[in-house]
Coordinates of C-alpha atoms in Angstrom, one line a residue:
X1 CA 5.7 -13.7 -33.8
X2 CA 8.4 -15.9 -31.8
X3 CA 10.0 -14.8 -28.6
X4 CA 12.2 -16.3 -26.5
X5 CA 13.6 -15.5 -22.8
X6 CA 15.2 -16.8 -19.8
X7 CA 12.6 -18.2 -17.4
X8 CA 14.0 -16.3 -14.2
X9 CA 13.7 -13.1 -16.1
X10 CA 10.0 -14.0 -17.5
X11 CA 8.6 -14.9 -14.4
X12 CA 10.2 -11.3 -12.4
X13 CA 8.5 -9.3 -14.6
X14 CA 5.0 -11.6 -15.3
X15 CA 5.0 -11.1 -10.9
X16 CA 5.4 -7.2 -11.4
X17 CA 2.5 -7.6 -14.4
X18 CA -0.9 -10.4 -13.4
X19 CA -1.1 -9.6 -9.6
X20 CA -3.6 -6.0 -11.4
X21 CA -5.5 -9.5 -13.1
X22 CA -8.6 -10.2 -11.2
X23 CA -9.6 -13.2 -10.5
X24 CA -13.1 -13.1 -12.1
X25 CA -14.0 -11.1 -14.9
X26 CA -17.6 -10.0 -16.4
X27 CA -15.6 -8.5 -19.3
X28 CA -13.2 -11.6 -20.7
X29 CA -10.4 -10.0 -21.6
X30 CA -9.9 -8.2 -18.5
X31 CA -8.6 -12.1 -17.5
X32 CA -5.6 -11.3 -19.6
X33 CA -2.3 -10.1 -19.9
X34 CA -1.2 -8.0 -23.5
X35 CA 2.1 -9.5 -24.6
X36 CA 4.0 -7.5 -27.6
X37 CA 7.5 -8.2 -28.8
X38 CA 9.4 -5.5 -30.7
X39 CA 12.9 -5.2 -31.7
X40 CA 14.4 -7.4 -28.6
X41 CA 11.7 -6.3 -26.6
X42 CA 8.8 -7.8 -25.2
X43 CA 6.2 -5.8 -23.2
X44 CA 3.3 -7.4 -20.9
X45 CA 0.1 -4.6 -19.5
X46 CA -1.9 -6.0 -17.6
X47 CA -5.2 -3.7 -16.5
X48 CA -8.8 -3.8 -14.6
X49 CA -9.8 0.0 -16.1
X50 CA -8.9 1.4 -13.0
X51 CA -4.7 0.6 -12.9
X52 CA -2.7 -0.5 -15.6
X53 CA 1.1 -1.5 -15.5
X54 CA 3.3 -2.5 -18.3
X55 CA 6.6 -3.8 -17.8
X56 CA 9.3 -4.8 -20.7
X57 CA 12.2 -6.8 -20.8
X58 CA 14.6 -7.5 -23.1
X59 CA 14.2 -11.0 -25.3
X60 CA 15.4 -12.6 -28.9
X61 CA 12.5 -11.4 -31.1
X62 CA 11.3 -13.2 -34.4
X63 CA 9.2 -11.8 -35.9
X64 CA 7.4 -9.6 -33.9
X65 CA 3.3 -9.3 -33.0
X66 CA 1.2 -9.0 -30.0
X67 CA -1.8 -11.2 -28.5
X68 CA -3.7 -12.0 -25.0
X69 CA -3.8 -14.9 -22.9
X70 CA -4.7 -15.6 -19.7
X71 CA -2.8 -13.4 -17.1
X72 CA -3.0 -15.8 -13.9
X73 CA -2.6 -18.8 -15.5
X74 CA 0.6 -18.2 -18.6
X75 CA 2.1 -17.1 -14.6
X76 CA 0.8 -21.0 -12.7
X77 CA 2.9 -21.7 -16.6
X78 CA 6.4 -19.9 -16.1
X79 CA 6.4 -20.5 -12.5
X80 CA 6.2 -24.2 -12.7
X81 CA 8.5 -24.3 -15.4
X82 CA 12.6 -25.4 -13.9
X83 CA 14.6 -23.3 -12.9
X84 CA 17.0 -21.4 -15.3
X85 CA 15.1 -23.1 -18.6
X86 CA 14.3 -21.0 -22.0
X87 CA 10.9 -20.6 -22.8
X88 CA 10.1 -20.3 -26.6
X89 CA 6.3 -18.0 -27.2
X90 CA 4.9 -18.5 -29.8
X91 CA 1.8 -17.2 -32.0
X92 CA 0.4 -17.6 -35.0
X93 CA -2.2 -15.2 -36.6
X94 CA -4.4 -17.6 -38.4
X95 CA -4.4 -19.6 -34.8
X96 CA -6.3 -18.0 -32.5
X97 CA -3.5 -19.9 -30.1
X98 CA -0.2 -19.2 -27.7
X99 CA 2.2 -22.5 -27.9
X100 CA 4.3 -22.3 -24.9
X101 CA 7.7 -24.9 -24.7
X102 CA 10.8 -25.4 -22.6
X103 CA 12.8 -28.7 -22.3
X104 CA 10.4 -31.1 -22.5
X105 CA 7.3 -28.9 -21.8
X106 CA 4.5 -27.4 -23.9
X107 CA 1.5 -25.5 -23.2
X108 CA -1.1 -24.3 -25.9
X109 CA -2.9 -21.7 -24.6
X110 CA -6.2 -19.3 -25.8
X111 CA -5.6 -15.8 -27.2
X112 CA -8.1 -13.0 -27.7
X113 CA -6.6 -10.5 -30.5
X114 CA -5.3 -7.3 -29.1
X115 CA -6.7 -5.2 -30.5
X116 CA -9.9 -6.0 -28.2
X117 CA -6.9 -4.4 -24.4
X118 CA -8.4 -2.0 -23.8
X119 CA -5.4 1.2 -23.0
X120 CA -6.4 4.0 -20.1
X121 CA -5.0 6.4 -22.0
X122 CA -2.7 8.4 -19.1
X123 CA -3.8 12.0 -20.8
X124 CA -2.3 15.3 -20.3
X125 CA 0.2 15.3 -16.6
X126 CA 0.4 18.3 -14.8
X127 CA 3.0 17.8 -12.9
X128 CA 5.9 15.4 -12.7
X129 CA 8.6 15.2 -10.0
X130 CA 11.8 12.3 -9.2
X131 CA 11.3 11.2 -5.5
X132 CA 13.4 8.8 -3.8
X133 CA 11.9 4.8 -3.6
X134 CA 13.4 4.1 0.1
X135 CA 10.7 7.6 0.9
X136 CA 7.8 7.4 -1.6
X137 CA 8.0 3.4 0.4
X138 CA 8.0 4.4 3.7
X139 CA 5.5 7.6 2.5
X140 CA 3.6 4.7 2.0
X141 CA 4.5 1.6 4.4
X142 CA 3.6 4.1 7.9
X143 CA -0.1 5.7 5.6
X144 CA -1.3 2.2 4.5
X145 CA -2.7 0.7 7.6
X146 CA -5.5 3.5 8.2
X147 CA -6.9 3.3 5.0
X148 CA -10.2 3.0 5.1
X149 CA -11.4 -0.9 3.8
X150 CA -16.3 1.5 4.1
X151 CA -17.3 1.7 0.8
X152 CA -19.7 3.7 1.1
X153 CA -17.1 6.8 2.6
X154 CA -15.3 6.6 -1.3
X155 CA -13.4 9.4 -0.5
X156 CA -11.2 7.5 2.1
X157 CA -10.6 5.1 0.1
X158 CA -6.7 5.6 -0.5
X159 CA -3.7 7.9 0.6
X160 CA -4.1 11.6 0.7
X161 CA -1.6 12.7 -1.3
X162 CA -0.7 16.9 -1.4
X163 CA 2.2 19.3 -1.1
X164 CA 1.8 21.1 2.1
X165 CA 3.7 23.0 5.0
X166 CA 5.1 26.9 4.6
X167 CA 7.0 28.2 1.6
X168 CA 9.9 27.9 4.0
X169 CA 9.9 23.9 4.3
X170 CA 7.3 23.0 2.0
X171 CA 6.6 19.6 1.9
X172 CA 4.5 16.2 0.4
X173 CA 2.7 14.6 2.3
X174 CA -0.1 11.7 2.5
X175 CA -2.6 10.9 5.7
X176 CA -4.6 7.7 5.8
X177 CA -7.5 7.8 7.5
X178 CA -10.6 5.4 8.4
X179 CA -12.9 8.0 11.2
X180 CA -11.3 6.0 13.6
X181 CA -7.1 6.7 13.5
X182 CA -5.2 8.7 11.6
X183 CA -1.9 8.8 10.4
X184 CA 0.6 11.8 8.5
X185 CA 3.8 11.3 7.6
X186 CA 5.2 14.0 4.7
X187 CA 9.5 14.4 3.9
X188 CA 10.5 16.9 2.0
X189 CA 8.7 18.6 -0.9
X190 CA 10.5 17.2 -4.9
X191 CA 11.3 19.7 -7.1
X192 CA 8.4 20.2 -9.6
X193 CA 5.6 19.2 -6.8
X194 CA 4.8 22.6 -6.5
X195 CA 1.5 23.3 -6.7
X196 CA 0.5 20.2 -7.5
X197 CA -3.4 19.1 -7.2
X198 CA -4.4 16.8 -4.0
X199 CA -4.9 13.6 -5.1
X200 CA -5.9 10.0 -3.2
X201 CA -4.3 7.4 -5.0
X202 CA -7.1 4.6 -4.5
X203 CA -5.9 1.8 -1.5
X204 CA -5.4 -1.6 -4.5
X205 CA -2.9 1.6 -6.3
X206 CA -0.8 1.6 -3.5
X207 CA -0.4 -1.8 -2.6
X208 CA 0.4 -2.7 -5.8
X209 CA 3.8 0.8 -5.9
X210 CA 5.0 -0.6 -3.3
X211 CA 5.6 -4.2 -4.6
X212 CA 6.8 -2.8 -7.1
X213 CA 9.6 -0.9 -5.1
X214 CA 10.8 -3.5 -3.7
X215 CA 14.1 -2.4 -3.3
X216 CA 13.9 1.1 -2.1
X217 CA 17.1 1.9 -4.4
X218 CA 16.7 4.5 -6.8
X219 CA 14.4 6.8 -7.8
X220 CA 10.3 7.0 -8.7
X221 CA 9.6 9.2 -11.3
X222 CA 5.6 10.7 -11.0
X223 CA 3.2 12.3 -13.2
X224 CA -0.5 13.6 -12.3
X225 CA -2.5 15.5 -12.8
X226 CA -6.6 15.4 -11.4
X227 CA -7.8 12.4 -12.5
X228 CA -4.6 9.7 -13.2
X229 CA -1.0 9.4 -11.7
X230 CA 1.7 7.8 -13.6
X231 CA 4.5 5.7 -11.7
X232 CA 7.7 4.9 -13.6
X233 CA 10.1 2.5 -11.0
X234 CA 12.9 0.6 -13.5
X235 CA 10.8 -1.0 -16.4
X236 CA 7.8 -0.8 -15.3
X237 CA 4.8 1.8 -16.0
X238 CA 2.1 2.3 -13.3
X239 CA -0.8 4.8 -14.6
X240 CA -3.7 4.6 -12.2
X241 CA -7.4 6.6 -12.1
X242 CA -7.3 9.1 -8.9
X243 CA -10.7 8.5 -6.6
X244 CA -13.0 11.6 -7.6
X245 CA -13.3 13.2 -4.2
X246 CA -13.0 15.5 -1.4
X247 CA -10.8 14.8 0.7
X248 CA -12.0 15.2 4.8
X249 CA -10.3 19.3 6.2
X250 CA -8.2 16.4 8.8
X251 CA -6.3 19.3 10.3
X252 CA -9.5 19.8 12.6
X253 CA -8.9 16.4 14.3
X254 CA -5.3 16.5 15.1
X255 CA -5.1 17.6 18.6
X256 CA -3.0 20.7 19.6
X257 CA -3.2 21.0 22.8
X258 CA -2.8 18.5 24.1
X259 CA -0.2 18.5 27.6
X260 CA -0.6 15.4 29.1
X261 CA 2.9 13.7 27.5
X262 CA 3.1 9.8 27.7
X263 CA 6.7 8.6 27.3
X264 CA 6.6 5.1 27.2
X265 CA 9.5 2.5 25.6
X266 CA 7.5 0.6 22.2
X267 CA 9.3 -2.5 22.6
X268 CA 7.5 -3.0 25.7
X269 CA 4.9 -1.4 25.7
X270 CA 3.7 -3.5 22.4
X271 CA 4.2 -6.4 23.6
X272 CA 2.3 -5.2 26.8
X273 CA -0.4 -4.0 24.8
X274 CA -0.2 -7.5 22.5
X275 CA -0.1 -9.8 25.6
X276 CA -3.1 -7.5 27.2
X277 CA -5.1 -7.5 24.7
X278 CA -5.2 -12.2 24.3
X279 CA -8.3 -12.1 26.3
X280 CA -10.0 -9.7 24.4
X281 CA -12.5 -10.4 22.4
X282 CA -13.1 -10.1 18.8
X283 CA -16.4 -7.6 19.0
X284 CA -14.9 -5.6 21.4
X285 CA -10.8 -4.9 21.4
X286 CA -10.4 -2.6 24.5
X287 CA -7.1 -2.5 26.4
X288 CA -7.2 0.3 29.3
X289 CA -4.4 2.6 29.9
X290 CA -4.7 3.8 33.6
X291 CA -1.8 5.9 34.2
X292 CA -1.1 7.4 37.3
X293 CA 2.7 8.9 38.5
X294 CA 5.2 7.1 36.6
X295 CA 2.9 4.1 36.6
X296 CA 0.9 2.5 33.6
X297 CA -1.6 0.3 34.0
X298 CA -2.7 -1.8 30.8
X299 CA -6.4 -3.7 31.6
X300 CA -8.4 -6.0 29.4
X301 CA -11.8 -7.1 30.7
X302 CA -13.9 -9.5 28.5
X303 CA -16.5 -11.1 31.0
X304 CA -17.3 -14.1 28.1
X305 CA -13.2 -14.8 28.9
X306 CA -12.0 -14.0 32.0
X307 CA -9.1 -10.8 32.3
X308 CA -5.5 -9.9 32.5
X309 CA -3.9 -6.5 33.6
X310 CA 0.3 -5.8 33.4
X311 CA 2.2 -2.9 34.9
X312 CA 4.9 -0.4 32.6
X313 CA 7.2 1.8 34.0
X314 CA 6.9 5.4 32.2
X315 CA 7.5 8.8 32.7
X316 CA 4.4 11.3 33.3
X317 CA 3.9 14.0 35.1
X318 CA 0.5 14.8 34.4
X319 CA -2.8 14.3 36.4
X320 CA -4.0 10.7 37.0
X321 CA -6.5 9.6 34.0
X322 CA -8.1 6.8 32.5
X323 CA -8.4 6.1 29.4
X324 CA -9.3 3.3 26.8
X325 CA -8.5 2.2 23.1
X326 CA -8.6 -0.3 20.5
X327 CA -6.0 -3.1 21.1
X328 CA -5.3 -3.5 17.2
X329 CA -6.1 0.2 16.4
X330 CA -2.6 0.5 18.8
X331 CA -0.8 -1.7 18.1
X332 CA -0.8 -0.8 14.3
X333 CA 0.6 2.3 15.1
X334 CA 3.0 1.2 17.6
X335 CA 4.9 -0.9 14.4
X336 CA 5.1 2.2 12.5
X337 CA 6.7 4.1 15.6
X338 CA 10.6 3.4 13.8
X339 CA 12.7 4.7 17.4
X340 CA 12.9 3.3 20.6
X341 CA 11.0 5.6 22.8
X342 CA 6.7 6.3 22.0
X343 CA 5.1 9.7 23.3
X344 CA 1.2 9.9 23.4
X345 CA 0.2 13.3 24.1
X346 CA -3.5 12.8 26.1
X347 CA -6.1 15.4 27.0
X348 CA -8.6 13.5 28.9
X349 CA -10.1 10.0 28.5
X350 CA -13.0 11.3 25.7
X351 CA -10.9 13.4 23.4
X352 CA -8.2 11.8 19.7
X353 CA -5.0 11.1 21.7
X354 CA -1.6 12.3 19.9
X355 CA 1.2 9.5 19.0
X356 CA 4.3 10.2 18.0
X357 CA 8.3 9.1 17.5
X358 CA 9.9 10.9 20.5
X359 CA 12.5 12.3 18.2
X360 CA 9.5 12.6 15.6
X361 CA 10.4 12.4 11.5
X362 CA 7.9 13.9 10.1
X363 CA 5.0 11.0 11.2
X364 CA 2.0 11.0 13.7
X365 CA -0.6 9.4 14.3
X366 CA -4.5 10.6 15.6
X367 CA -5.8 7.4 17.9
X368 CA -9.8 8.4 18.8
X369 CA -10.2 6.4 22.6
X370 CA -13.1 4.0 23.3
X371 CA -15.1 3.9 26.6
X372 CA -14.4 1.4 29.0

């Protein structure tokens, strides 16, 4: 096998693939990337048995062949080679090594046979549709922060993607929650997605798809079944297992009749919360919101280090209210608001609060209060 390829092309392609490989592996072959060269194409594949990414680029191939090499080491070698260099990759069937040459540099890597490399068979996909990359990236960006990291509630360790809405206004909806906060974003239902099963896309897969949609141009082809999902983004194909579990009935926690509307300037509010939370302790990051008339007073008291308050002018016409939130969670949600004005729909100090963009564009956030 002999492959000649340009460094920048190889590096870009490898960067799509190698991240899937875990640094520590008990199964040696999972530390490797599969390299297959054939008919002017070089394709590379990596997997962690739950997720598989394949990318292919044009290369000079004569003769073809396939082998596997340590992914992180291969990536580091290519990354450190001089910019603009031509890389020649050669492998011989008899000796289990792969030689990488560029200019005066020469590396020899141990290989493992390609036949040992696992294949994540996608199987039959029941639904397939296309979504503009920018729209899908927004769907992920605006919900990813709320994914739970608690392994015990594994069914919350991903984004719940499903068809929702009515027949007139059918939507593709993404929901993520960790029990303290919830994010829900939707976009018009793409053709072919009607009747799709509700699926939970794992956190690692979500992060990989987010990285692969670099430019946000073009469309993403999505194919899915009850157990697997396949994303095709340009030349890159990502196949992932889905979380086998039932996502909770999140509709029950979205408040429908919160009647106290607090309207704030998003930038001012975000900056003020950030400032007063400087004195909060790591454990209890509570910030208290005291609202009366057109005034909002943000305050934090930390018995160990001191206190902070800041006053903002706001629009609020209901009864006075004191309510506490985790400042980190409040900042996470504020960062997702796209417009200049945010609306907090409150009920009382013990009930969930609904947070939206004033010009709500299919996104809403729910935050549980804290005792202060």
